[in-house]
Amino acid sequence: MYNEKQRYKELGDFLKSRRAKILPSQVGMPEGIRRRTPGLRREEVALLSGIGLTWYTWIEQGRPIQISIKALESLAKTLMLDKEEIKHLYILAQHTPPTDFQIYGDNINPMFQHVLDSLEFSPATIQDARFNVISWNRASAKIILDYNQINVSKRNMLRIMFTNEEYKKKFTEWEVSAKKMIASFRTMYGEFVGDPWIENLITELRNESKEFDSWWSMYDIKKDEGMLKNINHPILGELEFEHTIYMLVSNSDLKMSILTAVPGSDTEKKIKQFLLK
């Protein structure tokens, strides 16, 4: 962990390194002929971000400056930061990283998507730490739920579990599964207490679902773990799955959720016939 002095220095050095990577032409500034260093000048970053030059200079110098969320958003935009850089910037500035870029941001790593697609007859998704579904395979769309039909801002498994009637009907024991999901979400919640996006989601669900409102207040805690899950499909009937979850080592914010047909059941046969016809 950084101490306070190190944190401010690291923040300043991080900003300097990122402005050095931006060509003036990328942000509509003239290249000029007397640039002694690559990238943008401090005054250009300050101008483009709508903040004072002196104040920005102090930040780069590692002075103990408190930076507002609005200023961070402007700097992230000016410096064209990707989602990991944005997260790092906010942490150094001692603010909770925004969550919206995790919903609307970059596409999933192509290698992760390739793994999903290789699971031809096993419905699978990749979710972030806040239970947002960010990628899925064809089996999941055909057997469980077509996430393409859900607005990107609403692709949250907790929200879907309690507000999507089509999804709720898929469970032979919806109440059991819903309570387990709440307990798992509550375990994660400890890391994000006060996160505006999370708090807004909880408030909305407490207003929209009497079950969620009641069960959220129970404070049950349970980590994600493998379990059996039965699904009612409108055409295939009852399907029996083993539900396993894997954390993606290269990105600890992501997890892969896989439904695999229970050995000895007719689930895999049904799915193959359905998807290959």
mmCIF file of C-alpha atoms in Angstrom:
data_model
loop_
_atom_site.group_PDB
_atom_site.id
_atom_site.type_symbol
_atom_site.label_atom_id
_atom_site.label_comp_id
_atom_site.label_asym_id
_atom_site.label_seq_id
_atom_site.Cartn_x
_atom_site.Cartn_y
_atom_site.Cartn_z
ATOM 1 C CA MET A 1 0.000 0.000 0.000
ATOM 2 C CA TYR A 2 1.130 3.546 -0.694
ATOM 3 C CA ASN A 3 1.644 5.944 2.196
ATOM 4 C CA GLU A 4 0.162 9.387 1.600
ATOM 5 C CA LYS A 5 3.358 10.985 0.273
ATOM 6 C CA GLN A 6 4.027 8.077 -2.068
ATOM 7 C CA ARG A 7 0.420 8.083 -3.260
ATOM 8 C CA TYR A 8 0.526 11.733 -4.327
ATOM 9 C CA LYS A 9 3.885 11.247 -6.052
ATOM 10 C CA GLU A 10 2.596 8.153 -7.840
ATOM 11 C CA LEU A 11 -0.485 10.068 -8.989
ATOM 12 C CA GLY A 12 1.640 12.887 -10.382
ATOM 13 C CA ASP A 13 4.022 10.516 -12.139
ATOM 14 C CA PHE A 14 1.110 8.548 -13.585
ATOM 15 C CA LEU A 15 -0.473 11.671 -15.080
ATOM 16 C CA LYS A 16 2.867 12.820 -16.524
ATOM 17 C CA SER A 17 3.432 9.440 -18.147
ATOM 18 C CA ARG A 18 0.000 9.459 -19.741
ATOM 19 C CA ARG A 19 0.126 12.989 -21.147
ATOM 20 C CA ALA A 20 3.478 12.092 -22.715
ATOM 21 C CA LYS A 21 1.689 9.447 -24.783
ATOM 22 C CA ILE A 22 -0.922 11.772 -26.307
ATOM 23 C CA LEU A 23 -0.009 13.485 -29.572
ATOM 24 C CA PRO A 24 -1.299 17.071 -29.818
ATOM 25 C CA SER A 25 -2.967 16.162 -33.117
ATOM 26 C CA GLN A 26 -5.046 13.531 -31.302
ATOM 27 C CA VAL A 27 -6.806 16.228 -29.306
ATOM 28 C CA GLY A 28 -6.943 18.925 -31.970
ATOM 29 C CA MET A 29 -3.916 20.870 -30.775
ATOM 30 C CA PRO A 30 -1.177 22.173 -33.126
ATOM 31 C CA GLU A 31 2.038 20.167 -33.146
ATOM 32 C CA GLY A 32 4.297 23.231 -33.045
ATOM 33 C CA ILE A 33 8.043 23.185 -33.636
ATOM 34 C CA ARG A 34 9.455 23.961 -30.187
ATOM 35 C CA ARG A 35 8.270 20.980 -28.171
ATOM 36 C CA ARG A 36 11.094 19.796 -25.947
ATOM 37 C CA THR A 37 9.177 16.756 -24.683
ATOM 38 C CA PRO A 38 6.801 14.330 -26.391
ATOM 39 C CA GLY A 39 3.086 14.475 -25.845
ATOM 40 C CA LEU A 40 0.956 17.228 -24.370
ATOM 41 C CA ARG A 41 2.179 20.118 -22.260
ATOM 42 C CA ARG A 42 0.759 20.672 -18.785
ATOM 43 C CA GLU A 43 -1.061 23.797 -19.902
ATOM 44 C CA GLU A 44 -2.726 21.850 -22.714
ATOM 45 C CA VAL A 45 -3.951 19.145 -20.351
ATOM 46 C CA ALA A 46 -5.267 21.794 -17.974
ATOM 47 C CA LEU A 47 -7.001 23.685 -20.800
ATOM 48 C CA LEU A 48 -8.569 20.589 -22.347
ATOM 49 C CA SER A 49 -9.711 19.338 -18.926
ATOM 50 C CA GLY A 50 -11.158 22.667 -17.818
ATOM 51 C CA ILE A 51 -8.989 22.943 -14.710
ATOM 52 C CA GLY A 52 -6.450 25.522 -13.540
ATOM 53 C CA LEU A 53 -2.851 25.201 -14.715
ATOM 54 C CA THR A 54 -1.366 25.946 -11.306
ATOM 55 C CA TRP A 55 -3.629 23.413 -9.652
ATOM 56 C CA TYR A 56 -2.807 20.747 -12.257
ATOM 57 C CA THR A 57 0.912 21.484 -11.936
ATOM 58 C CA TRP A 58 0.695 20.938 -8.188
ATOM 59 C CA ILE A 59 -0.927 17.543 -8.803
ATOM 60 C CA GLU A 60 1.895 16.458 -11.091
ATOM 61 C CA GLN A 61 4.402 17.706 -8.524
ATOM 62 C CA GLY A 62 2.927 15.317 -5.980
ATOM 63 C CA ARG A 63 1.447 17.942 -3.697
ATOM 64 C CA PRO A 64 -1.399 16.843 -1.378
ATOM 65 C CA ILE A 65 -4.243 18.007 -3.607
ATOM 66 C CA GLN A 66 -7.767 16.629 -3.192
ATOM 67 C CA ILE A 67 -9.221 15.983 -6.640
ATOM 68 C CA SER A 68 -12.960 15.948 -7.321
ATOM 69 C CA ILE A 69 -14.747 13.237 -9.283
ATOM 70 C CA LYS A 70 -15.576 15.803 -11.984
ATOM 71 C CA ALA A 71 -11.894 16.677 -12.411
ATOM 72 C CA LEU A 72 -10.927 12.999 -12.582
ATOM 73 C CA GLU A 73 -13.553 12.391 -15.263
ATOM 74 C CA SER A 74 -12.177 15.306 -17.306
ATOM 75 C CA LEU A 75 -8.566 14.158 -16.941
ATOM 76 C CA ALA A 76 -9.474 10.586 -17.897
ATOM 77 C CA LYS A 77 -11.184 11.846 -21.045
ATOM 78 C CA THR A 78 -8.376 14.234 -22.004
ATOM 79 C CA LEU A 79 -5.688 11.596 -21.503
ATOM 80 C CA MET A 80 -7.739 8.915 -23.290
ATOM 81 C CA LEU A 81 -7.370 6.440 -20.436
ATOM 82 C CA ASP A 82 -8.642 2.889 -20.819
ATOM 83 C CA LYS A 83 -10.725 1.248 -18.100
ATOM 84 C CA GLU A 84 -7.754 -0.169 -16.163
ATOM 85 C CA GLU A 85 -6.000 3.210 -16.245
ATOM 86 C CA ILE A 86 -9.195 4.927 -15.081
ATOM 87 C CA LYS A 87 -9.467 2.513 -12.183
ATOM 88 C CA HIS A 88 -5.831 3.160 -11.240
ATOM 89 C CA LEU A 89 -6.304 6.934 -11.454
ATOM 90 C CA TYR A 90 -9.306 6.872 -9.130
ATOM 91 C CA ILE A 91 -7.582 4.622 -6.596
ATOM 92 C CA LEU A 92 -4.531 6.891 -6.478
ATOM 93 C CA ALA A 93 -6.826 9.889 -6.000
ATOM 94 C CA GLN A 94 -8.587 7.990 -3.179
ATOM 95 C CA HIS A 95 -11.954 7.786 -4.892
ATOM 96 C CA THR A 96 -14.098 4.740 -5.650
ATOM 97 C CA PRO A 97 -13.582 3.844 -9.323
ATOM 98 C CA PRO A 98 -16.662 4.387 -11.502
ATOM 99 C CA THR A 99 -18.652 1.312 -12.434
ATOM 100 C CA ASP A 100 -20.266 2.441 -15.657
ATOM 101 C CA PHE A 101 -17.171 1.769 -17.757
ATOM 102 C CA GLN A 102 -17.387 -1.846 -16.643
ATOM 103 C CA ILE A 103 -20.849 -2.057 -18.171
ATOM 104 C CA TYR A 104 -20.438 0.076 -21.266
ATOM 105 C CA GLY A 105 -16.687 -0.185 -21.757
ATOM 106 C CA ASP A 106 -14.309 -2.338 -23.732
ATOM 107 C CA ASN A 107 -15.297 -5.629 -25.263
ATOM 108 C CA ILE A 108 -14.212 -8.818 -23.558
ATOM 109 C CA ASN A 109 -10.740 -10.182 -24.205
ATOM 110 C CA PRO A 110 -11.052 -12.236 -27.434
ATOM 111 C CA MET A 111 -9.362 -15.189 -25.730
ATOM 112 C CA PHE A 112 -12.039 -15.241 -23.024
ATOM 113 C CA GLN A 113 -14.764 -15.130 -25.653
ATOM 114 C CA HIS A 114 -13.073 -17.977 -27.510
ATOM 115 C CA VAL A 115 -13.255 -20.097 -24.337
ATOM 116 C CA LEU A 116 -16.960 -19.320 -24.007
ATOM 117 C CA ASP A 117 -17.645 -20.186 -27.633
ATOM 118 C CA SER A 118 -15.751 -23.475 -27.337
ATOM 119 C CA LEU A 119 -18.290 -24.572 -24.708
ATOM 120 C CA GLU A 120 -20.739 -25.390 -27.466
ATOM 121 C CA PHE A 121 -23.338 -27.223 -25.372
ATOM 122 C CA SER A 122 -22.717 -25.639 -21.973
ATOM 123 C CA PRO A 123 -24.406 -22.288 -21.315
ATOM 124 C CA ALA A 124 -21.714 -19.918 -20.031
ATOM 125 C CA THR A 125 -21.280 -16.250 -19.202
ATOM 126 C CA ILE A 126 -18.569 -13.923 -17.960
ATOM 127 C CA GLN A 127 -19.604 -11.507 -15.230
ATOM 128 C CA ASP A 128 -17.796 -8.714 -13.458
ATOM 129 C CA ALA A 129 -17.491 -8.279 -9.699
ATOM 130 C CA ARG A 130 -20.848 -6.492 -9.571
ATOM 131 C CA PHE A 131 -22.685 -9.370 -11.303
ATOM 132 C CA ASN A 132 -22.956 -7.533 -14.641
ATOM 133 C CA VAL A 133 -23.040 -9.948 -17.593
ATOM 134 C CA ILE A 134 -20.435 -8.738 -20.066
ATOM 135 C CA SER A 135 -20.163 -11.766 -22.366
ATOM 136 C CA TRP A 136 -21.926 -15.044 -23.099
ATOM 137 C CA ASN A 137 -21.982 -17.932 -25.572
ATOM 138 C CA ARG A 138 -24.625 -19.155 -28.005
ATOM 139 C CA ALA A 139 -25.754 -21.955 -25.690
ATOM 140 C CA SER A 140 -26.511 -19.439 -22.963
ATOM 141 C CA ALA A 141 -28.494 -17.201 -25.313
ATOM 142 C CA LYS A 142 -30.527 -20.118 -26.700
ATOM 143 C CA ILE A 143 -31.077 -22.101 -23.506
ATOM 144 C CA ILE A 144 -31.052 -19.622 -20.632
ATOM 145 C CA LEU A 145 -31.551 -16.000 -21.728
ATOM 146 C CA ASP A 146 -30.730 -13.912 -24.781
ATOM 147 C CA TYR A 147 -28.832 -10.996 -23.244
ATOM 148 C CA ASN A 148 -28.887 -9.192 -26.578
ATOM 149 C CA GLN A 149 -32.559 -8.530 -25.900
ATOM 150 C CA ILE A 150 -31.732 -6.761 -22.624
ATOM 151 C CA ASN A 151 -30.511 -3.174 -22.497
ATOM 152 C CA VAL A 152 -26.779 -3.161 -21.759
ATOM 153 C CA SER A 153 -27.322 -1.119 -18.583
ATOM 154 C CA LYS A 154 -29.748 -3.771 -17.264
ATOM 155 C CA ARG A 155 -27.580 -6.877 -17.826
ATOM 156 C CA ASN A 156 -27.037 -7.464 -14.142
ATOM 157 C CA MET A 157 -27.720 -10.975 -12.846
ATOM 158 C CA LEU A 158 -29.181 -9.776 -9.546
ATOM 159 C CA ARG A 159 -31.553 -7.444 -11.380
ATOM 160 C CA ILE A 160 -32.452 -10.169 -13.871
ATOM 161 C CA MET A 161 -33.063 -12.720 -11.109
ATOM 162 C CA PHE A 162 -35.632 -10.510 -9.388
ATOM 163 C CA THR A 163 -37.246 -8.533 -12.216
ATOM 164 C CA ASN A 164 -37.119 -10.661 -15.379
ATOM 165 C CA GLU A 165 -40.200 -12.888 -15.461
ATOM 166 C CA GLU A 166 -38.911 -15.014 -18.351
ATOM 167 C CA TYR A 167 -35.765 -15.820 -16.387
ATOM 168 C CA LYS A 168 -37.612 -16.489 -13.130
ATOM 169 C CA LYS A 169 -39.808 -19.084 -14.829
ATOM 170 C CA LYS A 170 -36.704 -21.075 -15.812
ATOM 171 C CA PHE A 171 -36.068 -22.160 -12.220
ATOM 172 C CA THR A 172 -37.730 -25.196 -10.658
ATOM 173 C CA GLU A 173 -36.829 -23.703 -7.257
ATOM 174 C CA TRP A 174 -36.557 -19.985 -7.926
ATOM 175 C CA GLU A 175 -36.718 -18.942 -4.269
ATOM 176 C CA VAL A 176 -33.775 -21.155 -3.329
ATOM 177 C CA SER A 177 -31.650 -19.864 -6.211
ATOM 178 C CA ALA A 178 -32.636 -16.235 -5.604
ATOM 179 C CA LYS A 179 -31.720 -16.408 -1.920
ATOM 180 C CA LYS A 180 -28.341 -17.946 -2.773
ATOM 181 C CA MET A 181 -27.657 -15.159 -5.253
ATOM 182 C CA ILE A 182 -28.531 -12.470 -2.706
ATOM 183 C CA ALA A 183 -26.210 -14.111 -0.163
ATOM 184 C CA SER A 184 -23.407 -14.200 -2.728
ATOM 185 C CA PHE A 185 -24.034 -10.574 -3.690
ATOM 186 C CA ARG A 186 -24.066 -9.565 -0.014
ATOM 187 C CA THR A 187 -20.630 -11.161 0.394
ATOM 188 C CA MET A 188 -19.315 -9.045 -2.486
ATOM 189 C CA TYR A 189 -21.142 -5.942 -1.231
ATOM 190 C CA GLY A 190 -18.677 -5.471 1.608
ATOM 191 C CA GLU A 191 -16.060 -4.399 -0.925
ATOM 192 C CA PHE A 192 -18.325 -1.790 -2.504
ATOM 193 C CA VAL A 193 -20.233 -0.204 0.381
ATOM 194 C CA GLY A 194 -20.996 3.359 -0.670
ATOM 195 C CA ASP A 195 -20.418 2.709 -4.382
ATOM 196 C CA PRO A 196 -23.110 4.912 -6.020
ATOM 197 C CA TRP A 197 -23.954 2.390 -8.748
ATOM 198 C CA ILE A 198 -24.301 -0.496 -6.296
ATOM 199 C CA GLU A 199 -26.346 1.541 -3.830
ATOM 200 C CA ASN A 200 -28.673 2.679 -6.615
ATOM 201 C CA LEU A 201 -29.148 -0.916 -7.796
ATOM 202 C CA ILE A 202 -30.071 -2.071 -4.286
ATOM 203 C CA THR A 203 -32.517 0.810 -3.832
ATOM 204 C CA GLU A 204 -34.209 0.054 -7.150
ATOM 205 C CA LEU A 205 -34.537 -3.652 -6.395
ATOM 206 C CA ARG A 206 -35.937 -3.015 -2.917
ATOM 207 C CA ASN A 207 -38.607 -0.863 -4.557
ATOM 208 C CA GLU A 208 -39.316 -3.253 -7.434
ATOM 209 C CA SER A 209 -39.261 -6.621 -5.657
ATOM 210 C CA LYS A 210 -40.848 -7.383 -2.314
ATOM 211 C CA GLU A 211 -38.854 -10.616 -2.158
ATOM 212 C CA PHE A 212 -35.570 -8.810 -2.623
ATOM 213 C CA ASP A 213 -36.533 -6.178 -0.055
ATOM 214 C CA SER A 214 -37.343 -8.867 2.496
ATOM 215 C CA TRP A 215 -34.376 -11.170 1.846
ATOM 216 C CA TRP A 216 -31.792 -8.392 1.556
ATOM 217 C CA SER A 217 -32.574 -7.435 5.148
ATOM 218 C CA MET A 218 -31.725 -10.963 6.329
ATOM 219 C CA TYR A 219 -27.966 -10.364 5.875
ATOM 220 C CA ASP A 220 -27.237 -13.910 4.692
ATOM 221 C CA ILE A 221 -23.652 -14.379 3.520
ATOM 222 C CA LYS A 222 -22.503 -17.068 1.099
ATOM 223 C CA LYS A 223 -19.657 -17.187 -1.405
ATOM 224 C CA ASP A 224 -20.123 -18.439 -4.956
ATOM 225 C CA GLU A 225 -19.711 -22.183 -5.094
ATOM 226 C CA GLY A 226 -20.524 -25.122 -7.322
ATOM 227 C CA MET A 227 -24.028 -26.527 -7.070
ATOM 228 C CA LEU A 228 -26.686 -28.412 -8.980
ATOM 229 C CA LYS A 229 -29.213 -26.295 -10.853
ATOM 230 C CA ASN A 230 -32.387 -27.444 -12.592
ATOM 231 C CA ILE A 231 -33.790 -25.299 -15.398
ATOM 232 C CA ASN A 232 -37.248 -25.457 -16.985
ATOM 233 C CA HIS A 233 -36.942 -24.842 -20.710
ATOM 234 C CA PRO A 234 -40.204 -24.089 -22.580
ATOM 235 C CA ILE A 235 -39.330 -26.570 -25.360
ATOM 236 C CA LEU A 236 -36.812 -29.003 -23.859
ATOM 237 C CA GLY A 237 -38.455 -29.409 -20.471
ATOM 238 C CA GLU A 238 -36.376 -29.913 -17.353
ATOM 239 C CA LEU A 239 -32.606 -29.643 -17.748
ATOM 240 C CA GLU A 240 -30.127 -30.690 -15.057
ATOM 241 C CA PHE A 241 -26.863 -28.808 -14.709
ATOM 242 C CA GLU A 242 -23.770 -28.619 -12.576
ATOM 243 C CA HIS A 243 -23.122 -24.922 -11.990
ATOM 244 C CA THR A 244 -19.436 -24.034 -11.569
ATOM 245 C CA ILE A 245 -17.746 -20.643 -11.276
ATOM 246 C CA TYR A 246 -14.130 -19.813 -12.110
ATOM 247 C CA MET A 247 -12.256 -16.602 -11.350
ATOM 248 C CA LEU A 248 -10.188 -15.355 -14.289
ATOM 249 C CA VAL A 249 -6.642 -15.015 -13.008
ATOM 250 C CA SER A 250 -5.624 -12.403 -15.582
ATOM 251 C CA ASN A 251 -8.494 -10.171 -14.412
ATOM 252 C CA SER A 252 -9.601 -10.719 -10.827
ATOM 253 C CA ASP A 253 -12.737 -8.613 -11.409
ATOM 254 C CA LEU A 254 -14.140 -11.238 -13.786
ATOM 255 C CA LYS A 255 -15.613 -14.680 -13.248
ATOM 256 C CA MET A 256 -16.793 -17.346 -15.676
ATOM 257 C CA SER A 257 -20.064 -19.092 -14.868
ATOM 258 C CA ILE A 258 -20.646 -22.441 -16.618
ATOM 259 C CA LEU A 259 -23.651 -24.784 -16.680
ATOM 260 C CA THR A 260 -22.562 -28.325 -17.549
ATOM 261 C CA ALA A 261 -25.036 -31.145 -18.133
ATOM 262 C CA VAL A 262 -25.206 -33.543 -15.173
ATOM 263 C CA PRO A 263 -23.559 -36.863 -16.140
ATOM 264 C CA GLY A 264 -26.118 -39.581 -16.734
ATOM 265 C CA SER A 265 -28.940 -37.127 -17.434
ATOM 266 C CA ASP A 266 -30.490 -36.565 -20.853
ATOM 267 C CA THR A 267 -29.701 -32.830 -20.683
ATOM 268 C CA GLU A 268 -26.726 -32.840 -23.039
ATOM 269 C CA LYS A 269 -28.614 -34.920 -25.606
ATOM 270 C CA LYS A 270 -31.544 -32.495 -25.514
ATOM 271 C CA ILE A 271 -29.302 -29.467 -25.906
ATOM 272 C CA LYS A 272 -27.352 -30.978 -28.799
ATOM 273 C CA GLN A 273 -30.526 -31.856 -30.680
ATOM 274 C CA PHE A 274 -31.924 -28.369 -30.046
ATOM 275 C CA LEU A 275 -28.826 -26.407 -31.050
ATOM 276 C CA LEU A 276 -27.809 -28.545 -34.031
ATOM 277 C CA LYS A 277 -31.179 -28.778 -35.749
#
